Tab-separated table of C-alpha atoms in Angstrom:
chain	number	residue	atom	x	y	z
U	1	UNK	CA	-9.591	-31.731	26.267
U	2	UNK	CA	-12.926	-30.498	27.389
U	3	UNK	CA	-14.816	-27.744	25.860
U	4	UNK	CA	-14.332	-25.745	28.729
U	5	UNK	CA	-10.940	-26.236	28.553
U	6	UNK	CA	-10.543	-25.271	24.851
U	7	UNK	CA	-12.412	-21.786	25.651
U	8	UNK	CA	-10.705	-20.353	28.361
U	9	UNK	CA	-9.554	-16.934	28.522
U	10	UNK	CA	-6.191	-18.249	28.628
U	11	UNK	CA	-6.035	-20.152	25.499
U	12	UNK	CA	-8.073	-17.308	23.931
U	13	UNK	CA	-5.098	-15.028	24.602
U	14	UNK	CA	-2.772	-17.521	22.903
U	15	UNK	CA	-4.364	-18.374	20.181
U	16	UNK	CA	-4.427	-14.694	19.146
U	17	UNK	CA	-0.766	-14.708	19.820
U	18	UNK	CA	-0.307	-17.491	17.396
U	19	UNK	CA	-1.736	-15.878	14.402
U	20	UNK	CA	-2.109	-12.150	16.037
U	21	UNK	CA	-2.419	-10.290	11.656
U	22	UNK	CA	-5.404	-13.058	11.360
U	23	UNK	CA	-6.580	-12.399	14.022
U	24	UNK	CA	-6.997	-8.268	13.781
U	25	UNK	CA	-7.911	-9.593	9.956
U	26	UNK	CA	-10.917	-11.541	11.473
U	27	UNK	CA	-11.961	-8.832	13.902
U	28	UNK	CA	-11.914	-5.834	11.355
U	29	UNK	CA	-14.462	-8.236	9.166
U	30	UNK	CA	-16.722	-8.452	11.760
U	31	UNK	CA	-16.719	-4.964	12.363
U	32	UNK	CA	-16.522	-3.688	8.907
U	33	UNK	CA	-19.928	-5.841	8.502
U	34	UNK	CA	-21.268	-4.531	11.628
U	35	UNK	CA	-20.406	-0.452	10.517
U	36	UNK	CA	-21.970	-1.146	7.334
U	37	UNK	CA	-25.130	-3.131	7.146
U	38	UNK	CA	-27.093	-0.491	8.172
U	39	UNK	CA	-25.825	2.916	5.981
U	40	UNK	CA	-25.967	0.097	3.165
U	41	UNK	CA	-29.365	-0.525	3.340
U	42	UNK	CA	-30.849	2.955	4.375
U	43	UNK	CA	-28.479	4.826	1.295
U	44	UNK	CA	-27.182	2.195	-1.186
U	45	UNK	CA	-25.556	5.277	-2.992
U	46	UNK	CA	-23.055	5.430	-0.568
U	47	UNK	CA	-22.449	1.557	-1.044
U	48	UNK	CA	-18.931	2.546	-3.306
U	49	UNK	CA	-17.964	4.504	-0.594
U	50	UNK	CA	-18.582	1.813	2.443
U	51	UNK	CA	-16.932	-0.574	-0.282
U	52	UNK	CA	-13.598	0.927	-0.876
U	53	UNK	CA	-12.960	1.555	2.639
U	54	UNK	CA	-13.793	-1.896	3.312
U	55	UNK	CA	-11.306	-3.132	0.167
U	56	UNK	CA	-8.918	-0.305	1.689
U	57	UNK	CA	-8.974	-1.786	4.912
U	58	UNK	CA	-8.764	-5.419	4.510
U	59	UNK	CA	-6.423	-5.303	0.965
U	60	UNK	CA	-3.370	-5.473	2.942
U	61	UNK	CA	-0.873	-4.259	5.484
U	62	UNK	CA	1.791	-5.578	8.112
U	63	UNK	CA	-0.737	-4.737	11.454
U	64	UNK	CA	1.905	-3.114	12.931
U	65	UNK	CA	-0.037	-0.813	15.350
U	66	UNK	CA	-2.276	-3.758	16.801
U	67	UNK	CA	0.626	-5.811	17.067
U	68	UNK	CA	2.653	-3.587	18.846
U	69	UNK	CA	-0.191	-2.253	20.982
U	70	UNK	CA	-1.324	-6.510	21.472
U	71	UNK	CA	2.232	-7.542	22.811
U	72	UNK	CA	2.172	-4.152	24.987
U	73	UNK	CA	-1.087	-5.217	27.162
U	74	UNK	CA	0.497	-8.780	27.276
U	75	UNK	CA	3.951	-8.136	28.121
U	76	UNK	CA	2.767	-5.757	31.171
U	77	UNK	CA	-0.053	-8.571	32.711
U	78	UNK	CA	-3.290	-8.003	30.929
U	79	UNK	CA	-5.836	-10.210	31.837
U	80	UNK	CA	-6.539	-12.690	29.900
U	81	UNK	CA	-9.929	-12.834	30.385
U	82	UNK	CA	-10.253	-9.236	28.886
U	83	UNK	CA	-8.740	-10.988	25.449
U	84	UNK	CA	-11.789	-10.315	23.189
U	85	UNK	CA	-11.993	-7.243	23.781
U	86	UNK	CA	-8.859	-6.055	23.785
U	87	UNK	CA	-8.108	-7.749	20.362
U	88	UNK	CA	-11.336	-4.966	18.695
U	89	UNK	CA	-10.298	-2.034	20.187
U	90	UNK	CA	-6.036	-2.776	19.102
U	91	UNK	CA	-7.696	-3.223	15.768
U	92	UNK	CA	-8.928	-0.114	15.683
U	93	UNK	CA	-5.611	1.167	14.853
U	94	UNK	CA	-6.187	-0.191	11.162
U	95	UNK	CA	-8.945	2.629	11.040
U	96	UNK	CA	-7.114	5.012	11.640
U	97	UNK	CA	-4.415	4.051	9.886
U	98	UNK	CA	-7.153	3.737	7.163
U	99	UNK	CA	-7.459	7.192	7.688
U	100	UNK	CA	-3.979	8.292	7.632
U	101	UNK	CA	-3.259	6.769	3.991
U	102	UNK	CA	-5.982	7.886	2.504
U	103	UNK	CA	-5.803	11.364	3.188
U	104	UNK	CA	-1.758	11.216	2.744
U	105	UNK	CA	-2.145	9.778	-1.212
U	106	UNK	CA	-5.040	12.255	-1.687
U	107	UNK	CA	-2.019	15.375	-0.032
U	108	UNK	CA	0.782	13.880	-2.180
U	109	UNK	CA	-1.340	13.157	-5.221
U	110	UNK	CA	-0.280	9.039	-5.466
U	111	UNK	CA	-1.372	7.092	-8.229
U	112	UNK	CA	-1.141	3.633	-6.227
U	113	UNK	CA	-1.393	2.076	-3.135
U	114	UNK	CA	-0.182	-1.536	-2.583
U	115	UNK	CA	-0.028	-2.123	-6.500
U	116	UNK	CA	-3.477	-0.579	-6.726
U	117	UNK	CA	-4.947	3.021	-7.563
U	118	UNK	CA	-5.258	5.148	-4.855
U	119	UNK	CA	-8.825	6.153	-3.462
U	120	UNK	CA	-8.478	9.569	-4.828
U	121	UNK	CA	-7.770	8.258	-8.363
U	122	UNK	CA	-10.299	5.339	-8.187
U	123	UNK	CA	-12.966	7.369	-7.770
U	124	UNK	CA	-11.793	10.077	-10.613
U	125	UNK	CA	-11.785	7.362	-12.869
U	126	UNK	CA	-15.172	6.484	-11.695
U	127	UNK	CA	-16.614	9.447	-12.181
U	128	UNK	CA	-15.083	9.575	-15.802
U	129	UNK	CA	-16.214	6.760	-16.857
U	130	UNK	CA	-19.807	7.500	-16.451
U	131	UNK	CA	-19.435	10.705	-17.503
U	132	UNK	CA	-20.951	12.877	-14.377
U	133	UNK	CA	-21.309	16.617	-14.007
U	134	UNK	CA	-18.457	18.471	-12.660
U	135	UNK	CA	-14.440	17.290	-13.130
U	136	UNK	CA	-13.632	13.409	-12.096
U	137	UNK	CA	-10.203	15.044	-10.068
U	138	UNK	CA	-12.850	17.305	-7.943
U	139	UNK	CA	-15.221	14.407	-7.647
U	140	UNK	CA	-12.123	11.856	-6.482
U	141	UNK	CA	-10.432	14.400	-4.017
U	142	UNK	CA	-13.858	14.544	-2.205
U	143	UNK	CA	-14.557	11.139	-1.892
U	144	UNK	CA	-10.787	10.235	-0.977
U	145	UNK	CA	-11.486	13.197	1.922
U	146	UNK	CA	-14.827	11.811	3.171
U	147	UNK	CA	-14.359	8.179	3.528
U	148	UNK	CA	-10.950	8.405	5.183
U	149	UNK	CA	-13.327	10.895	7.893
U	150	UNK	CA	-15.030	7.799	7.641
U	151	UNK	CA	-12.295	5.611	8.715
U	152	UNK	CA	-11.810	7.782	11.493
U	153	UNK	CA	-15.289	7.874	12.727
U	154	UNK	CA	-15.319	4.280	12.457
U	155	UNK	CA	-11.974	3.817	14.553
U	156	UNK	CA	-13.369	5.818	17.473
U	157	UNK	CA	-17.125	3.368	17.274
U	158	UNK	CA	-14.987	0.128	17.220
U	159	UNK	CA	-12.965	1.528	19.935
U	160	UNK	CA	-15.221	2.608	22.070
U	161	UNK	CA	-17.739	-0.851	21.892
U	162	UNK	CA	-14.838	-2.946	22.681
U	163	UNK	CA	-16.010	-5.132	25.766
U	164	UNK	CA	-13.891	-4.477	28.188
U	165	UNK	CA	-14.205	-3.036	31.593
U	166	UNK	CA	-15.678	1.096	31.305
U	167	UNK	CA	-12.293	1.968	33.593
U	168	UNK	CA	-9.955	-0.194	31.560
U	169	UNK	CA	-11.233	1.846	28.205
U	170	UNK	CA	-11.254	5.609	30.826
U	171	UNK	CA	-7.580	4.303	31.390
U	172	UNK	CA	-6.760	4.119	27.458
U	173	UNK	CA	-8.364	7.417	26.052
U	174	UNK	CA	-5.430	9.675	26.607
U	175	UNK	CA	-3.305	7.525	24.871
U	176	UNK	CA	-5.643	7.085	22.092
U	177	UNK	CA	-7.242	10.863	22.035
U	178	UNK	CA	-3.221	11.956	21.867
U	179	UNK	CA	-2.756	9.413	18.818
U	180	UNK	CA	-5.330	10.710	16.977
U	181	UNK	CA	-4.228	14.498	17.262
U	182	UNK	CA	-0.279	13.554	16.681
U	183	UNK	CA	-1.304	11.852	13.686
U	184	UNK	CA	-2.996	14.698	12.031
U	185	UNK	CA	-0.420	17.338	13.675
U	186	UNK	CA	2.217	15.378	11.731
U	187	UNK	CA	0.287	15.697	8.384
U	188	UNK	CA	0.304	19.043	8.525
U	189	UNK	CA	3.881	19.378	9.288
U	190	UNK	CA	4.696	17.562	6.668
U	191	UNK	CA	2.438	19.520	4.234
U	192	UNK	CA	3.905	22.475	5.928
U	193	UNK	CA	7.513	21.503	5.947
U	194	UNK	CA	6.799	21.193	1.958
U	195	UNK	CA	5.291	24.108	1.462
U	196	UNK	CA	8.355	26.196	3.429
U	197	UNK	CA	11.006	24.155	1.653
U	198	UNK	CA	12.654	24.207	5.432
U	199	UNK	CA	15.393	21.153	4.739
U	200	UNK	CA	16.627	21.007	7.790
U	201	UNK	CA	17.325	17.735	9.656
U	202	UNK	CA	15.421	19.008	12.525
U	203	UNK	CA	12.178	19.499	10.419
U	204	UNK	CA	12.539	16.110	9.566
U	205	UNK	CA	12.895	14.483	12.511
U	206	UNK	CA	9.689	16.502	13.853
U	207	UNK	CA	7.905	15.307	11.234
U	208	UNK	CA	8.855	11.585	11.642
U	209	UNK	CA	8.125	11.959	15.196
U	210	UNK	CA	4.581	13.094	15.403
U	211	UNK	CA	3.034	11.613	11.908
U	212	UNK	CA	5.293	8.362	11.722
U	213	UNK	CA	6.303	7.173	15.448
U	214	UNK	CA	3.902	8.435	17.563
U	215	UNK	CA	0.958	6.794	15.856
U	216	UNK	CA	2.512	3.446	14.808
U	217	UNK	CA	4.776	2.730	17.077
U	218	UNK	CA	4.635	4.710	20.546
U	219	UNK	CA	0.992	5.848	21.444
U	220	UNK	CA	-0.025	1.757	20.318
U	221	UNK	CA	2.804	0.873	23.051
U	222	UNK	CA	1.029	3.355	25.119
U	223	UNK	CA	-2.351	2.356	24.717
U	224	UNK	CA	-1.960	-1.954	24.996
U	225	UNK	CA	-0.011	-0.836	28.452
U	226	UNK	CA	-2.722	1.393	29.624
U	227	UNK	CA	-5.638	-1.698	28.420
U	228	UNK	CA	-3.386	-4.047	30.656
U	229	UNK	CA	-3.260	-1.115	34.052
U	230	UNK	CA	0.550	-1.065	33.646
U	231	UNK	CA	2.551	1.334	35.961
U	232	UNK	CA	3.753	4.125	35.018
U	233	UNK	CA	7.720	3.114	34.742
U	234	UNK	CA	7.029	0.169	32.469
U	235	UNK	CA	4.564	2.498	30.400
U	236	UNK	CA	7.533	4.807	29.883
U	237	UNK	CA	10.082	2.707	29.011
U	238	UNK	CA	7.929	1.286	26.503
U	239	UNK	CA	6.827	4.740	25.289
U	240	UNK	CA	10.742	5.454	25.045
U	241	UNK	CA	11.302	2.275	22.926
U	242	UNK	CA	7.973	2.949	20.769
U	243	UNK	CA	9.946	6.622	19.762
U	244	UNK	CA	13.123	5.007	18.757
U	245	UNK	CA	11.807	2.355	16.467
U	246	UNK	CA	9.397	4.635	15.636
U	247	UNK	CA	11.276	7.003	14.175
U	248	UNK	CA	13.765	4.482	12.539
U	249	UNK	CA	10.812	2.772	10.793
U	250	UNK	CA	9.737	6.093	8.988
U	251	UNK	CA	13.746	6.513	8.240
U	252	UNK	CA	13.800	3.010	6.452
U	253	UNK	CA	10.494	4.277	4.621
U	254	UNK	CA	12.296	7.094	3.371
U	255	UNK	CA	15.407	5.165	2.144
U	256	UNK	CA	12.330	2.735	0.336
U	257	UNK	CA	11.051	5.566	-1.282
U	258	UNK	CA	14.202	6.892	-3.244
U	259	UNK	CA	15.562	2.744	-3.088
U	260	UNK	CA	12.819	1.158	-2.843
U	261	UNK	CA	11.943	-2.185	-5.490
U	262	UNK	CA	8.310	-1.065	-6.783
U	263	UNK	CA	7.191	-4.711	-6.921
U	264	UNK	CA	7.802	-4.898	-2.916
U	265	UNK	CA	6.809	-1.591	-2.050
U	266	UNK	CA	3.549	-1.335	-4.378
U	267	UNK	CA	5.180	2.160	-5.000
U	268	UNK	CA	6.885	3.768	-7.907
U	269	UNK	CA	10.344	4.113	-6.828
U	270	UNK	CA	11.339	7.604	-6.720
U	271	UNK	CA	8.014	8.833	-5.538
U	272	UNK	CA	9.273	10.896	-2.184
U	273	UNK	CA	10.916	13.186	-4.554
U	274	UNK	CA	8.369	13.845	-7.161
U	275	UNK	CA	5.956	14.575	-3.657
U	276	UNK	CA	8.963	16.862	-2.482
U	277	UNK	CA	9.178	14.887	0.935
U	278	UNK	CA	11.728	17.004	2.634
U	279	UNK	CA	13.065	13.618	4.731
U	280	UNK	CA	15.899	13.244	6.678
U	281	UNK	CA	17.674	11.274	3.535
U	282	UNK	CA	17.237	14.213	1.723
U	283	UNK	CA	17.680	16.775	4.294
U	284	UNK	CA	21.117	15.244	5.209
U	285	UNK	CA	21.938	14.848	1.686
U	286	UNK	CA	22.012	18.649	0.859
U	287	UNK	CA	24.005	19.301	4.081
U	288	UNK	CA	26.646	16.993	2.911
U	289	UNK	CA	26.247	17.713	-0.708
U	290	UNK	CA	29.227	19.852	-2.602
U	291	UNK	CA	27.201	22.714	-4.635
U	292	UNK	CA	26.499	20.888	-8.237
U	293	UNK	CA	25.401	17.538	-6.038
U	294	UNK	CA	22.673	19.647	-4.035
U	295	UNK	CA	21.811	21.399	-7.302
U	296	UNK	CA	21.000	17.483	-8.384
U	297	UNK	CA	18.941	16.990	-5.133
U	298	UNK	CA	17.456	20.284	-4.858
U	299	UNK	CA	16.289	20.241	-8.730
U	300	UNK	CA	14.319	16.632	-8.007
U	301	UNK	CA	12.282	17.658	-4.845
U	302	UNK	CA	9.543	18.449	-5.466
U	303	UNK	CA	9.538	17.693	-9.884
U	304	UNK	CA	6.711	15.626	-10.913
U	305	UNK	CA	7.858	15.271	-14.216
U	306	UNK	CA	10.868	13.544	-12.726
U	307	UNK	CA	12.454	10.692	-15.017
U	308	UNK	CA	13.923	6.738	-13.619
U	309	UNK	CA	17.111	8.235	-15.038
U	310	UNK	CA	17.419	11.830	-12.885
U	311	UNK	CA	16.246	9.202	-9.984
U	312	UNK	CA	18.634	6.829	-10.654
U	313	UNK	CA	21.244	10.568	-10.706
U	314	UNK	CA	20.088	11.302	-7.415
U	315	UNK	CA	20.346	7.758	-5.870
U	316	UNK	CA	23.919	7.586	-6.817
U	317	UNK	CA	24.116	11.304	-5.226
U	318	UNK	CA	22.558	10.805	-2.450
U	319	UNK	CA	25.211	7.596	-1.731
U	320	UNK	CA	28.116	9.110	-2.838
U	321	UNK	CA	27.754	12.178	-0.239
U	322	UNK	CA	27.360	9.652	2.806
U	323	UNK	CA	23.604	10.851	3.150
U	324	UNK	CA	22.549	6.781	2.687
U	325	UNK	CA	25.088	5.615	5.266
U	326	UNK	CA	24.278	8.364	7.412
U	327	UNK	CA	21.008	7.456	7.642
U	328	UNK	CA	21.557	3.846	7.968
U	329	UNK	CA	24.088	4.694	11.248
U	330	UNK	CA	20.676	6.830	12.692
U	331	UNK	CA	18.603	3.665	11.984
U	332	UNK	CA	21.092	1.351	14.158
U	333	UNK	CA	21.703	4.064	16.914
U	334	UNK	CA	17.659	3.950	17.067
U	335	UNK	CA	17.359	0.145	17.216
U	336	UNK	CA	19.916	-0.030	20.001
U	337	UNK	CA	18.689	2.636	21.877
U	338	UNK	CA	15.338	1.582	21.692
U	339	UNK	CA	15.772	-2.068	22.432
U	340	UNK	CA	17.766	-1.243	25.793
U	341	UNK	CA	14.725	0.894	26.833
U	342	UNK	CA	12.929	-2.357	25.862
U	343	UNK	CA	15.001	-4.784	28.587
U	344	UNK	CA	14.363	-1.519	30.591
U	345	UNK	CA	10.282	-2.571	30.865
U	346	UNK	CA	11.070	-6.068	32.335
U	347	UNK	CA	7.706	-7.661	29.713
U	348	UNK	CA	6.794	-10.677	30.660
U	349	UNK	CA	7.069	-13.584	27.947
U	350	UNK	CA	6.485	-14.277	24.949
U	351	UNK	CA	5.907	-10.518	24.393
U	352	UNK	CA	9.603	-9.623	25.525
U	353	UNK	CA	10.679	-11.373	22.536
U	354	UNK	CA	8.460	-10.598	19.873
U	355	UNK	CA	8.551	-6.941	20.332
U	356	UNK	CA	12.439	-7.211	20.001
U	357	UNK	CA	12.047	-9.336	17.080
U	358	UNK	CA	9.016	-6.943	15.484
U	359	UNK	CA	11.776	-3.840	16.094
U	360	UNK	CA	14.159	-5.653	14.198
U	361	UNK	CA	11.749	-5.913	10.802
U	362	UNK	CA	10.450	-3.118	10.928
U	363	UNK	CA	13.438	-1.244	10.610
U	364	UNK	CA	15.159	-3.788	8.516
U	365	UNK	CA	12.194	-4.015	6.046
U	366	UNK	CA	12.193	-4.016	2.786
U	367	UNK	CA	9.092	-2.966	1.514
């Protein structure tokens, strides 16, 4: 084979398909090294800063939003010639994402992250250790706050110097200016929806919307279609899919965090309730809860003093008042819903497939 051969656009495109996480992996290096050589050099005391987003950023993760957004552009005829460049700017997503995690362990006040201490908490114990002015919590709340800004910042930069066509990254914005705001809007729901106590299932369910399936599932979908100049009926169907699986992914990630096996989930199990997530798991548990088994609930949302044995109380609780299976029948509604609107974009091969097959995990995940 010649070396012509070996380089086209064509084979570019598929060898990103055959190793599409190690790919992103390999593209977020280059950037991170890009983004940083020169704020390393003109302040090395921002150097910690640049390094744990870095560590953040390439410690881990499914690339989920690149991979949906990657089999988008290809299931709706991107060109493959545009490969390159699309591969940096669905990377991106791990910014903001980046972002997103950061600033959500920092709201909830999480000791770890992927088996590791959380940015907020690093940094405290940073600051302790050398024994700075001020309080280590103050010092690691605003570093957690200002690199994950800088994970944003970042996102839009590698975005925006993808190499691509200027109308094929005009054509993306809205999809990716909406992500951004969605993404923060559903923070603040959430924070709010805490703050209110409102336990409704229909709180929930906005909240899993706008800060779970909009930015990792649907507005990805949205954005690979608009890369590849889809039309605007395959763009919606996928849209429609990306909001079903969306929303059952976040669902499974509730059930993890009352359920979930630490070890997998690099969580503590039981964490959702000592944060007082009002989720649907638990929102549907106090509806169907007699009064001493929603005194149980409603006593652990919200304690952070909470022991393995109350959690263990309200796991058992939780089952025995159908809330688990309940949520388990919204999960498979959402997966069958969402892969008819699937068959409903008529994606070319292989990405037909693998988005079915990436709705499936991610809603039967365990971790």
């Amino acid at each position: 084979m010649s070396e012509q051969e070996t380089s086209s656009p064509v084979n570019a495109a598929e060898r990103f398909d055959a190793d599409l996480p190690g790919s992103v992996e390999r593209e977020l290096v280059r950037f991170l090294h890009e983004a940083a050589g020169q704020i390393r050099m003109a302040e090395p005391g921002f150097v910690s800063g640049v390094d744990a987003l870095t560590d953040f950023v390439l410690g881990g993760g499914k690339r989920l939003r690149p991979t949906f957004a990657w089999w988008a552009w290809r299931g709706t005829g991107g060109d493959p010639a545009e490969a390159e460049g699309v591969l940096r700017a669905v990377a991106s997503l791990e910014l903001v994402q980046a972002c997103a995690l950061i600033h959500d362990d920092l709201i909830d006040s999480s000791d770890s992250r992927r088996g590791r201490p959380t940015v907020h908490r690093a940094f405290a114990r940073q600051h302790d250790e050398n024994g700075w002015l001020g309080t280590p919590e103050m010092f690691g709340l605003a570093a957690a706050v200002l690199i994950g800004d800088l994970a944003l910042a970042w996102a839009d930069d590698m975005f925006n110097t993808a190499a691509l066509p200027p109308e094929r990254l005009a054509a993306a914005r809205p999809a990716w200016r909406a992500m951004r705001t969605e993404v923060l809007a559903g923070q603040f729901l959430d924070v709010r929806t805490q703050a209110t106590g409102d336990s409704s299932p229909e709180a929930a369910l906005r909240v899993s919307r706008l800060k779970t399936a909009a930015y990792t599932v649907q507005r990805p979908l949205h954005l690979g279609a608009a890369l590849a100049g889809a039309d605007s009926g395959q763009t919606g169907a996928l849209r429609e899919f990306g909001d079903d699986i969306g929303v059952a992914f976040q669902l499974r990630d509730d059930l993890l965090g009352v359920f979930g096996d630490p070890s997998v989930t690099g969580k503590p199990a039981g964490d959702d309730l000592r944060e007082g997530k009002r989720t649907l798991l638990v929102a549907l548990g106090l509806a169907q809860a007699g009064p001493h088994q929603a005194e149980i609930i409603a006593n652990a949302i919200g304690n952070p003093g909470l022991s393995e044995a109350e959690v263990d109380k309200v796991r058992t609780t939780l089952t025995e008042v159908g809330a688990v299976a309940a949520v388990e029948r919204r999960i498979d509604e959402l997966t069958t819903t969402a892969l008819a609107a699937l068959r409903a974009a008529h994606l070319a091969e292989p990405a037909a497939t693998r988005l079915a097959e990436l709705a499936v995990r991610a809603t039967q995940r365990t971790s």
